[in-house]
Coordinates of C-alpha atoms in Angstrom, one line a residue:
X1 CA 29.1 -24.0 64.5
X2 CA 26.0 -24.2 66.6
X3 CA 22.5 -24.8 65.6
X4 CA 21.2 -23.5 62.3
X5 CA 19.3 -20.3 62.5
X6 CA 16.5 -22.0 60.5
X7 CA 15.7 -24.5 63.3
X8 CA 12.4 -24.0 65.0
X9 CA 13.0 -23.5 68.8
X10 CA 9.8 -25.4 69.5
X11 CA 11.4 -28.6 68.3
X12 CA 13.5 -28.7 71.4
X13 CA 10.4 -29.0 73.6
X14 CA 8.4 -32.2 73.9
X15 CA 4.7 -32.4 73.3
X16 CA 4.1 -33.0 77.0
X17 CA 6.0 -29.9 78.0
X18 CA 4.0 -27.8 75.5
X19 CA 0.7 -29.4 76.7
X20 CA 1.6 -28.5 80.3
X21 CA 2.4 -24.9 79.2
X22 CA -0.9 -24.8 77.3
X23 CA -2.8 -26.1 80.4
X24 CA -1.4 -23.4 82.6
X25 CA -1.9 -20.5 80.1
X26 CA -5.3 -21.3 78.5
X27 CA -7.2 -19.0 80.9
X28 CA -4.7 -16.2 80.0
X29 CA -5.2 -16.8 76.3
X30 CA -9.0 -16.8 76.6
X31 CA -8.9 -13.3 78.0
X32 CA -7.4 -11.6 74.9
X33 CA -9.5 -9.0 73.2
X34 CA -11.0 -9.6 69.8
X35 CA -10.0 -13.3 69.5
X36 CA -11.7 -13.7 66.1
X37 CA -8.4 -13.6 64.1
X38 CA -6.7 -16.2 66.4
X39 CA -9.8 -18.5 66.1
X40 CA -9.7 -18.1 62.4
X41 CA -6.0 -19.1 62.4
X42 CA -6.8 -22.2 64.5
X43 CA -9.7 -23.2 62.3
X44 CA -7.7 -22.8 59.1
X45 CA -5.1 -25.1 60.5
X46 CA -7.7 -27.7 61.4
X47 CA -7.1 -27.3 65.1
X48 CA -10.7 -26.1 65.9
X49 CA -13.9 -27.5 64.3
X50 CA -16.1 -25.3 62.2
X51 CA -19.0 -25.8 64.7
X52 CA -17.0 -24.4 67.7
X53 CA -15.8 -21.6 65.5
X54 CA -19.3 -20.6 64.5
X55 CA -20.5 -20.8 68.1
X56 CA -18.0 -18.3 69.4
X57 CA -18.5 -16.1 66.3
X58 CA -22.2 -15.7 67.1
X59 CA -21.4 -14.4 70.7
X60 CA -21.8 -10.7 71.2
X61 CA -20.7 -9.7 74.7
X62 CA -17.1 -9.8 75.9
X63 CA -17.9 -12.2 78.8
X64 CA -19.6 -14.6 76.4
X65 CA -16.6 -14.6 74.0
X66 CA -14.1 -15.2 76.9
X67 CA -16.2 -18.1 78.1
X68 CA -16.7 -19.5 74.6
X69 CA -13.0 -19.1 73.7
X70 CA -12.0 -20.9 76.9
X71 CA -14.3 -23.7 76.0
X72 CA -12.7 -23.9 72.6
X73 CA -9.2 -24.1 74.2
X74 CA -10.4 -26.7 76.7
X75 CA -11.7 -28.7 73.8
X76 CA -8.3 -28.5 72.1
X77 CA -6.6 -29.7 75.3
X78 CA -8.9 -32.7 75.6
X79 CA -9.4 -33.6 71.9
X80 CA -6.2 -32.5 70.3
X81 CA -3.4 -33.0 72.9
X82 CA -1.1 -34.6 70.4
X83 CA -1.0 -31.5 68.2
X84 CA 0.6 -29.0 70.6
X85 CA 3.6 -28.3 68.3
X86 CA 1.2 -27.4 65.5
X87 CA -0.9 -25.3 67.9
X88 CA 1.9 -23.2 69.2
X89 CA 3.4 -22.7 65.8
X90 CA 0.1 -21.3 64.6
X91 CA -0.2 -19.0 67.7
X92 CA 3.5 -17.8 67.4
X93 CA 3.3 -16.8 63.7
X94 CA 4.4 -13.2 63.1
X95 CA 1.1 -11.8 62.0
X96 CA -0.7 -13.3 65.0
X97 CA 2.0 -12.0 67.5
X98 CA 1.7 -8.5 66.0
X99 CA -2.0 -8.5 66.9
X100 CA -1.9 -9.9 70.4
X101 CA 0.8 -8.6 72.8
X102 CA -0.3 -11.3 75.4
X103 CA 0.9 -14.0 73.0
X104 CA 4.2 -12.3 72.6
X105 CA 4.7 -12.3 76.4
X106 CA 3.7 -16.0 76.5
X107 CA 6.2 -16.8 73.7
X108 CA 9.0 -15.1 75.6
X109 CA 8.2 -16.8 78.9
X110 CA 8.2 -20.2 77.1
X111 CA 11.4 -19.8 75.2
X112 CA 13.6 -17.6 77.4
X113 CA 13.4 -19.9 80.4
X114 CA 11.3 -17.8 82.8
X115 CA 8.5 -20.4 82.8
X116 CA 9.6 -23.5 84.7
X117 CA 8.5 -26.4 82.5
X118 CA 10.2 -29.1 84.6
X119 CA 8.8 -28.2 88.0
X120 CA 5.7 -30.4 88.5
X121 CA 2.6 -29.0 90.2
X122 CA 1.7 -30.2 93.7
X123 CA -0.6 -33.2 94.0
X124 CA -4.1 -32.4 95.1
X125 CA -4.0 -35.4 97.5
X126 CA -0.8 -34.1 99.1
X127 CA -2.3 -30.7 99.7
X128 CA -5.5 -32.2 101.2
X129 CA -3.5 -34.3 103.6
X130 CA -1.4 -31.3 104.6
X131 CA -4.5 -29.2 105.3
X132 CA -6.0 -32.0 107.4
X133 CA -2.9 -32.4 109.4
X134 CA -2.7 -28.7 110.0
X135 CA -6.3 -28.6 111.1
X136 CA -5.5 -31.3 113.7
X137 CA -2.6 -29.3 115.1
X138 CA 0.1 -31.5 113.6
X139 CA 1.9 -28.9 111.6
X140 CA 5.3 -30.4 112.3
X141 CA 4.4 -33.9 111.2
X142 CA 4.0 -34.7 107.6
X143 CA 3.7 -37.8 105.5
X144 CA 7.0 -39.3 104.3
X145 CA 6.1 -38.8 100.6
X146 CA 5.2 -35.2 100.9
X147 CA 7.9 -32.5 100.4
X148 CA 8.5 -29.4 102.4
X149 CA 7.7 -26.3 100.4
X150 CA 9.6 -23.0 100.7
X151 CA 7.9 -19.6 100.5
X152 CA 9.3 -19.2 97.0
X153 CA 7.7 -22.5 96.0
X154 CA 4.3 -21.4 97.3
X155 CA 4.5 -18.0 95.6
X156 CA 5.4 -19.6 92.3
X157 CA 2.6 -22.1 92.5
X158 CA 0.1 -19.4 93.5
X159 CA 1.1 -17.2 90.6
X160 CA 0.1 -19.9 88.1
X161 CA -3.4 -20.4 86.9
X162 CA -5.4 -23.0 88.7
X163 CA -5.7 -26.4 87.1
X164 CA -5.7 -30.1 87.7
X165 CA -2.5 -31.9 88.5
X166 CA -0.6 -34.0 86.0
X167 CA -2.4 -37.1 84.8
X168 CA -0.1 -39.6 86.6
X169 CA 0.3 -38.8 90.3
X170 CA 3.1 -40.9 91.9
X171 CA 2.5 -42.2 95.4
X172 CA 6.0 -41.2 96.5
X173 CA 7.4 -37.8 95.7
X174 CA 11.0 -37.3 94.9
X175 CA 13.0 -34.8 97.1
X176 CA 12.5 -31.3 95.8
X177 CA 15.2 -30.0 93.5
X178 CA 16.4 -26.4 93.3
X179 CA 14.3 -24.6 90.7
X180 CA 16.3 -24.0 87.5
X181 CA 15.9 -22.0 84.4
X182 CA 14.3 -24.3 81.9
X183 CA 15.5 -24.2 78.3
X184 CA 14.7 -26.2 75.2
X185 CA 17.8 -28.3 75.8
X186 CA 17.4 -31.9 76.8
X187 CA 19.5 -33.2 79.6
X188 CA 22.9 -34.1 78.3
X189 CA 22.6 -32.0 75.2
X190 CA 25.7 -30.0 74.6
X191 CA 24.4 -27.5 72.0
X192 CA 25.5 -23.9 72.4
X193 CA 22.3 -22.2 73.3
X194 CA 23.7 -18.7 72.9
X195 CA 23.6 -19.3 69.1
X196 CA 19.9 -20.0 69.0
X197 CA 17.4 -17.4 67.8
X198 CA 15.4 -17.8 71.0
X199 CA 18.3 -16.6 73.1
X200 CA 19.1 -13.6 70.8
X201 CA 17.9 -11.1 73.5
X202 CA 18.4 -12.9 76.8
X203 CA 20.6 -15.6 78.2
X204 CA 20.1 -17.7 81.4
X205 CA 23.1 -17.2 83.7
X206 CA 24.3 -18.5 87.0
X207 CA 26.8 -17.4 89.6
X208 CA 27.2 -19.7 92.6
X209 CA 23.7 -20.6 93.7
X210 CA 22.1 -17.5 92.2
X211 CA 20.3 -17.5 88.9
X212 CA 19.5 -14.7 86.6
X213 CA 18.7 -13.5 83.1
X214 CA 21.4 -11.6 81.2
X215 CA 20.0 -9.0 78.7
X216 CA 22.6 -9.1 75.9
X217 CA 21.9 -5.6 74.5
X218 CA 22.5 -3.9 77.9
X219 CA 25.9 -5.6 78.5
X220 CA 28.1 -3.6 76.0
X221 CA 26.5 -0.3 77.3
X222 CA 27.9 -0.9 80.8
X223 CA 24.4 -0.8 82.3
X224 CA 22.7 -3.1 84.8
X225 CA 22.0 -6.0 82.6
X226 CA 21.3 -9.0 84.8
X227 CA 17.8 -9.5 86.3
X228 CA 17.7 -11.8 89.4
X229 CA 14.9 -12.1 92.0
X230 CA 13.3 -8.9 90.8
X231 CA 16.5 -6.8 91.0
X232 CA 18.9 -5.5 88.4
X233 CA 22.6 -5.9 88.7
X234 CA 25.8 -5.1 86.9
X235 CA 27.9 -8.2 86.3
X236 CA 30.3 -7.2 89.1
X237 CA 27.3 -6.6 91.5
X238 CA 25.7 -9.9 90.5
X239 CA 29.0 -11.6 91.4
X240 CA 28.9 -10.0 94.9
X241 CA 25.2 -10.9 95.2
X242 CA 26.1 -14.5 94.7
X243 CA 28.9 -14.3 97.3
X244 CA 31.7 -14.6 94.8
X245 CA 33.2 -11.1 95.3
X246 CA 36.6 -12.6 96.2
X247 CA 36.9 -13.9 92.6
X248 CA 37.0 -10.3 91.3
X249 CA 36.5 -11.7 87.8
X250 CA 32.8 -11.8 86.8
X251 CA 33.7 -13.1 83.3
X252 CA 34.9 -16.4 84.8
X253 CA 32.5 -16.6 87.8
X254 CA 29.2 -15.9 85.8
X255 CA 28.3 -18.8 83.5
X256 CA 25.8 -19.7 80.9
X257 CA 25.2 -23.5 80.9
X258 CA 28.5 -24.1 82.6
X259 CA 30.4 -21.9 80.1
X260 CA 32.0 -18.8 81.5
X261 CA 31.0 -15.5 79.9
X262 CA 34.7 -14.9 79.2
X263 CA 34.6 -17.6 76.5
X264 CA 31.4 -16.1 75.0
X265 CA 33.1 -12.7 74.9
X266 CA 36.3 -14.1 73.3
X267 CA 34.2 -15.8 70.6
X268 CA 32.2 -12.6 70.1
X269 CA 28.9 -14.1 71.1
X270 CA 28.8 -11.3 73.7
X271 CA 30.2 -7.8 73.7
X272 CA 32.2 -6.7 76.7
X273 CA 31.3 -3.4 78.3
X274 CA 34.0 -0.6 77.9
X275 CA 36.6 -0.7 80.5
X276 CA 38.2 2.4 82.0
X277 CA 42.0 2.1 81.8
X278 CA 43.7 2.9 85.1
X279 CA 47.1 4.5 85.3
X280 CA 49.6 1.9 86.2
X281 CA 51.7 2.3 89.3
X282 CA 55.1 0.8 88.5
X283 CA 57.1 -0.4 91.4
X284 CA 60.8 -1.0 90.9
X285 CA 62.6 -3.8 92.7
X286 CA 65.2 -1.6 94.3
X287 CA 62.7 1.1 95.3
X288 CA 62.7 2.0 99.0
X289 CA 59.7 3.3 100.8
X290 CA 60.2 6.1 103.4
X291 CA 58.8 4.4 106.5
X292 CA 59.0 5.0 110.2
X293 CA 58.6 1.4 111.3
X294 CA 58.9 -2.1 109.8
X295 CA 55.1 -2.5 110.1
X296 CA 54.3 0.5 108.0
X297 CA 56.9 -0.6 105.5
X298 CA 55.3 -4.1 105.1
X299 CA 51.9 -2.5 104.9
X300 CA 52.9 -0.2 102.1
X301 CA 54.5 -3.1 100.2
X302 CA 51.4 -5.2 100.5
X303 CA 49.2 -2.2 99.3
X304 CA 51.5 -1.6 96.3
X305 CA 51.7 -5.2 95.3
X306 CA 47.9 -5.5 95.6
X307 CA 47.5 -2.5 93.3
X308 CA 49.7 -4.1 90.7
X309 CA 47.9 -7.5 90.9
X310 CA 44.5 -5.7 90.5
X311 CA 45.8 -3.7 87.5
X312 CA 47.3 -6.8 85.9
X313 CA 44.1 -8.7 86.5
X314 CA 42.0 -6.1 84.7
X315 CA 44.4 -6.0 81.8
X316 CA 44.2 -9.8 81.6
X317 CA 40.4 -9.7 81.4
X318 CA 40.6 -6.9 78.9
X319 CA 42.9 -9.0 76.7
X320 CA 40.6 -12.0 76.8
X321 CA 42.7 -14.1 79.1
X322 CA 45.8 -14.8 77.0
X323 CA 49.0 -16.2 78.5
X324 CA 51.2 -14.0 80.6
X325 CA 54.0 -13.5 78.0
X326 CA 51.5 -12.8 75.2
X327 CA 49.4 -10.6 77.4
X328 CA 52.4 -8.5 78.4
X329 CA 53.7 -8.1 74.9
X330 CA 50.2 -7.2 73.6
X331 CA 49.9 -4.5 76.3
X332 CA 53.2 -2.9 75.3
X333 CA 52.3 -3.0 71.6
X334 CA 48.9 -1.4 72.3
X335 CA 50.5 1.4 74.3
X336 CA 53.1 2.0 71.6
X337 CA 50.3 2.2 69.0
X338 CA 48.4 4.7 71.0
X339 CA 51.5 6.8 71.6
X340 CA 52.9 6.7 68.1
X341 CA 49.8 7.0 66.0
X342 CA 48.6 10.6 65.9
X343 CA 47.7 10.8 62.2
X344 CA 44.8 8.6 61.3
X345 CA 44.3 10.0 57.8
X346 CA 45.7 6.8 56.1
X347 CA 42.7 4.9 57.5
X348 CA 40.0 7.2 56.2
X349 CA 39.7 5.6 52.8
X350 CA 36.6 3.3 52.2
X351 CA 38.9 0.4 51.5
X352 CA 42.2 -0.5 53.2
X353 CA 45.0 -2.8 52.3
X354 CA 45.4 -5.7 54.9
X355 CA 48.0 -8.4 55.4
X356 CA 48.1 -11.6 57.4
X357 CA 51.7 -12.9 57.3
X358 CA 52.0 -14.0 53.7
X359 CA 48.3 -13.1 52.7
X360 CA 47.2 -9.8 51.1
X361 CA 43.8 -8.5 50.6
X362 CA 41.6 -5.4 50.6
X363 CA 39.3 -4.6 53.6
X364 CA 36.1 -2.8 52.7
X365 CA 34.9 -1.0 55.7
X366 CA 31.2 -0.8 54.7
X367 CA 31.1 -4.6 54.6
X368 CA 32.5 -5.2 58.1
X369 CA 30.2 -6.4 60.8
X370 CA 32.4 -8.5 63.1
X371 CA 35.1 -11.2 63.0
X372 CA 32.6 -13.9 61.9
X373 CA 30.0 -11.7 60.2
X374 CA 30.3 -9.6 57.0
X375 CA 32.6 -10.8 54.3
X376 CA 34.7 -7.7 54.0
X377 CA 38.1 -8.9 52.8
X378 CA 38.5 -9.2 49.1
X379 CA 41.4 -11.2 47.6
X380 CA 41.9 -12.1 44.0
X381 CA 40.1 -15.4 44.5
X382 CA 37.1 -14.5 46.7
X383 CA 35.5 -12.7 49.7
X384 CA 36.3 -13.7 53.3
X385 CA 35.2 -12.7 56.7
X386 CA 38.1 -11.7 58.9
X387 CA 38.1 -15.1 60.7
X388 CA 38.1 -16.9 57.4
X389 CA 40.9 -14.7 56.1
X390 CA 43.1 -15.6 59.1
X391 CA 42.5 -19.3 58.6
X392 CA 43.9 -19.1 55.1
X393 CA 47.4 -18.5 56.4
X394 CA 49.0 -21.9 56.8
X395 CA 51.6 -20.8 59.3
X396 CA 49.0 -19.7 61.9
X397 CA 47.6 -22.5 64.0
X398 CA 45.8 -20.3 66.6
X399 CA 45.5 -17.0 64.8
X400 CA 43.1 -14.2 65.8
X401 CA 41.9 -11.5 63.4
X402 CA 42.3 -8.6 65.8
X403 CA 46.0 -9.1 66.4
X404 CA 47.2 -11.1 63.3
X405 CA 45.7 -8.9 60.5
X406 CA 47.6 -5.7 59.9
X407 CA 46.6 -2.5 58.1
X408 CA 49.4 0.1 57.5
X409 CA 51.4 -1.7 60.2
X410 CA 48.7 -1.5 62.8
X411 CA 46.5 -4.3 64.2
X412 CA 42.8 -4.3 63.6
X413 CA 42.4 -4.1 67.3
X414 CA 43.9 -0.7 67.1
X415 CA 41.4 0.3 64.4
X416 CA 38.6 -0.9 66.6
X417 CA 39.8 1.2 69.5
X418 CA 40.1 4.3 67.3
X419 CA 36.5 3.6 66.0
X420 CA 37.7 3.3 62.4
X421 CA 36.0 -0.1 62.5
X422 CA 32.8 -0.6 64.5
X423 CA 31.5 -4.1 65.5
X424 CA 27.8 -4.6 64.9
X425 CA 25.5 -5.5 67.8
X426 CA 24.7 -9.1 68.3
X427 CA 21.1 -8.1 67.8
X428 CA 21.8 -6.4 64.5
X429 CA 19.5 -7.7 61.7
X430 CA 21.2 -6.0 58.7
X431 CA 22.1 -8.0 55.6
X432 CA 25.7 -8.3 56.6
X433 CA 24.8 -9.9 59.9
X434 CA 22.0 -12.1 58.5
X435 CA 22.3 -15.8 58.5
X436 CA 19.7 -16.2 55.7
X437 CA 21.1 -18.2 52.8
X438 CA 20.4 -15.6 50.2
X439 CA 22.1 -12.9 52.2
X440 CA 25.2 -15.0 52.8
X441 CA 25.3 -15.9 49.1
X442 CA 25.1 -12.3 48.1
X443 CA 28.2 -11.5 50.1
X444 CA 30.3 -13.9 47.9
X445 CA 30.2 -11.5 45.0
X446 CA 31.2 -7.8 44.4
X447 CA 28.6 -5.1 45.1
X448 CA 29.5 -3.1 42.0
X449 CA 30.0 -3.9 38.3
X450 CA 33.5 -5.1 37.4
X451 CA 33.4 -3.0 34.2
X452 CA 31.8 0.4 35.1
X453 CA 32.3 0.4 38.9
X454 CA 28.7 1.3 39.6
X455 CA 25.9 -0.5 41.4
X456 CA 22.5 -1.7 40.2
X457 CA 21.0 -4.9 39.0
X458 CA 24.0 -7.2 38.8
X459 CA 24.6 -10.7 37.4
X460 CA 27.0 -12.6 39.6
X461 CA 29.5 -15.2 38.4
X462 CA 29.2 -18.6 40.1
X463 CA 33.0 -19.2 40.0
X464 CA 34.6 -15.9 40.9
X465 CA 33.6 -12.9 43.0
X466 CA 33.0 -10.7 40.0
X467 CA 29.6 -9.2 39.1
X468 CA 28.4 -7.3 36.0
X469 CA 25.6 -5.4 34.5
X470 CA 24.0 -7.5 31.9
X471 CA 24.8 -4.9 29.2
X472 CA 28.4 -4.3 30.4
X473 CA 29.5 -7.9 30.1
X474 CA 30.7 -9.4 26.8
X475 CA 28.8 -11.1 25.4
X476 CA 25.6 -9.5 26.8
X477 CA 24.0 -11.6 29.5
X478 CA 20.4 -12.9 29.2
X479 CA 19.1 -12.2 32.7
X480 CA 16.2 -14.6 32.3
X481 CA 18.3 -17.6 31.5
X482 CA 18.1 -20.2 34.3
X483 CA 20.9 -22.1 36.0
X484 CA 24.4 -21.2 36.8
X485 CA 26.3 -18.4 34.9
X486 CA 30.1 -18.1 34.5
X487 CA 31.7 -14.8 33.3
X488 CA 34.0 -14.6 30.3
X489 CA 37.1 -14.4 32.4
X490 CA 36.3 -17.8 34.1
X491 CA 35.3 -19.3 30.8
X492 CA 38.7 -18.3 29.3
X493 CA 40.6 -19.5 32.4
X494 CA 39.0 -22.9 32.2
X495 CA 39.2 -23.3 28.4
X496 CA 42.0 -24.9 26.3
X497 CA 42.6 -21.6 24.5
X498 CA 44.2 -20.1 27.6
X499 CA 46.9 -22.7 27.5
X500 CA 47.3 -22.8 23.7
X501 CA 47.6 -19.0 23.3
X502 CA 50.8 -18.8 25.5
X503 CA 52.8 -20.8 22.9
X504 CA 52.2 -18.5 19.8
X505 CA 54.2 -15.4 18.9
X506 CA 52.8 -11.9 18.7
X507 CA 52.9 -11.9 14.9
X508 CA 51.1 -15.2 14.7
X509 CA 48.5 -13.9 17.2
X510 CA 47.8 -10.8 15.1
X511 CA 47.3 -12.9 12.0
X512 CA 44.9 -15.3 13.7
X513 CA 41.2 -15.0 12.9
X514 CA 39.1 -13.3 15.6
X515 CA 36.6 -16.1 15.6
X516 CA 39.2 -18.4 17.1
X517 CA 40.2 -16.0 19.8
X518 CA 36.9 -14.3 20.6
X519 CA 37.3 -14.9 24.3
X520 CA 40.7 -13.1 24.4
X521 CA 39.1 -10.2 22.5
X522 CA 36.2 -10.0 24.9
X523 CA 38.5 -10.1 28.0
X524 CA 40.9 -7.4 26.5
X525 CA 38.0 -5.1 25.8
X526 CA 36.5 -5.6 29.3
X527 CA 39.8 -4.8 30.9
X528 CA 40.2 -1.6 29.0
X529 CA 36.7 -0.6 29.9
X530 CA 37.5 -1.2 33.5
X531 CA 40.7 0.8 33.5
X532 CA 39.0 3.8 31.9
X533 CA 37.4 5.0 35.2
X534 CA 36.8 8.5 34.0
X535 CA 35.2 7.1 30.8
X536 CA 37.4 9.3 28.6
X537 CA 37.5 6.8 25.7
X538 CA 34.1 5.2 26.0
X539 CA 31.9 7.4 23.8
X540 CA 32.4 9.3 20.5
X541 CA 34.7 12.3 21.4
X542 CA 33.3 14.3 18.5
X543 CA 30.1 14.8 20.5
X544 CA 31.8 16.2 23.6
X545 CA 35.3 17.6 22.7
X546 CA 35.4 20.9 20.8
X547 CA 37.3 21.0 17.5
X548 CA 38.0 17.2 17.7
X549 CA 36.8 16.5 14.2
X550 CA 38.9 19.3 12.9
X551 CA 42.1 17.7 14.2
X552 CA 41.3 14.0 14.1
X553 CA 40.2 12.6 10.8
X554 CA 39.7 8.9 11.8
X555 CA 38.1 8.9 15.3
X556 CA 37.8 5.7 17.4
X557 CA 36.3 4.9 20.8
X558 CA 35.6 1.8 22.9
X559 CA 31.8 1.6 22.2
X560 CA 32.6 1.6 18.5
X561 CA 35.1 -1.3 19.0
X562 CA 32.5 -3.2 20.9
X563 CA 30.0 -2.7 18.1
X564 CA 32.4 -3.8 15.4
X565 CA 33.4 -6.9 17.4
X566 CA 29.8 -8.0 18.0
X567 CA 28.8 -7.4 14.4
X568 CA 31.7 -9.5 13.1
X569 CA 33.5 -6.6 11.3
X570 CA 37.0 -7.7 12.5
X571 CA 38.6 -10.5 10.5
X572 CA 41.9 -10.8 12.4
X573 CA 43.1 -10.1 15.9
X574 CA 45.5 -7.6 14.5
X575 CA 42.7 -5.4 13.1
X576 CA 41.0 -5.5 16.5
X577 CA 44.1 -4.5 18.4
X578 CA 44.9 -1.7 15.8
X579 CA 41.7 0.1 16.7
X580 CA 42.9 0.3 20.4
X581 CA 46.2 1.7 19.1
X582 CA 44.2 4.2 17.0
X583 CA 42.4 5.5 20.1
X584 CA 45.7 6.2 21.9
X585 CA 47.4 7.8 18.9
X586 CA 44.4 10.0 18.3
X587 CA 44.6 11.1 21.9
X588 CA 48.3 11.9 21.6
X589 CA 47.8 13.8 18.3
X590 CA 44.9 15.9 19.6
X591 CA 46.7 16.8 22.8
X592 CA 49.9 17.7 21.1
X593 CA 48.1 20.0 18.6
X594 CA 46.1 21.7 21.4
X595 CA 49.2 22.1 23.5
X596 CA 51.1 23.8 20.5
X597 CA 48.2 26.1 19.9
X598 CA 48.0 27.1 23.5
X599 CA 51.7 27.9 23.7
X600 CA 51.4 30.0 20.5
X601 CA 48.5 32.0 22.0
X602 CA 50.4 32.6 25.2
X603 CA 53.5 33.8 23.4
X604 CA 51.5 36.2 21.3
X605 CA 49.7 37.8 24.2
X606 CA 50.6 41.5 24.9
X607 CA 51.8 40.7 28.4
X608 CA 54.6 38.6 27.1

């Protein structure tokens, strides 16, 4: 959905547009302090000749360097006009932007729409004719091909750096168009610009005939977040400023490229500011108002009905604009949840069981970022984002993760309101929110070893979500081996042995040679390792348990079984399984003897 995060935003601008921007800003660029590093960058990318580079390098005073640097930029404009994409990519590289704040400002003005690329500069001939006509006292009479300029037009032109007009000057000027926020979108392109990296911080918005810039990080804080004509507005105030106060629904009246903000909020491209819930005033149908006249009675009824409409409108916006019946039911359910749920202790665990109709999974809170970011639901087959998890349910055609996924009988929307889950900011750059390929791939596998439940350097299976330490897996994994790697469980699942083994009896299985069922033995041992969370049976008990060797004459432990299996000491599957039985019988014997001794000591004590 949307444009890939890897796409260069400069690709959406033509070479002519970048050349126009370069022409307007080359004086500003030439005034930067210590331009040596930038010149070196341009020279290394073959955009500036060695001779020009050396000439500027020899200059000592700041004035000389500014003049020399401007001459270099002027040379680039005249001799390298076809390489504007390459020029701006060099200038906008991270290590250059860190050195020169001016270039960061230029980049923002180019990519966030504040610099108007599509507004052509006035013709020199036109201005000359206007001045001559004004000098002759004919201010009201202008040529038919000139356009009338408003004060805003003049101020915007005066603010730009002086420079020649465009190369082709038409004899007849088209009627002036209303200035609009330029963007890297060609006319007719329907791409969703709010998904582009260049609009990660700001979005161009309109309401009526007013234009502004929405600062995305300020919106969820409830602050003034829209800048228009040098003034800051809240969304509701911007709606009034545009003359749309009768709408009383800024989410629908304020738009980004003809798309209402309500849609962006519903799809979680924007976060809605917190809303203060008003106490509802319920009016019964049979309720009579104490009035002294018919006029006051009708006035009270109108006031009450308007209060109800305003309250319902706010709830409608808060619920994201669902249908009336769904919206009413959702409101009742939420109120019941808030009233009934006093004990939140069941939600304090790091992982929570979740369901979606017939689906079941486990939600890991530390992996959650939003509905579409952070694969946080683990099923037996794989990891899902919440939106992906809902789509797996075949009976839901228009499901939503906030209302259709349940945890202990409560919706995830309830968990969000109680701040048990917290949605990450749209500007978040953590690994869970990242769109980088390696970060997304890393979320497809578990974050801890399947066997020992600890983190570290893990080897990930390419067929299932499981991950292992190289020394925990059986057989041991060679970390340096190239290509895909599949764990023992997936190898067994895909092999013919899995199907053949279901047809033999237990006695036949015990007599079978280990060499023919090595995958089964590996899987069994790995499963027992996994279940021994406290590591009671992993190591030699004689080293840690007092008097163990006095009671148990033939000790056995999991590491010993692993060693014997890998060295080929087991001839049959039965011999392999008997060592597991020996571990458990030793445990039972040791605990029974220790319990008997403890009871004897207690009975012999003087207090008894």
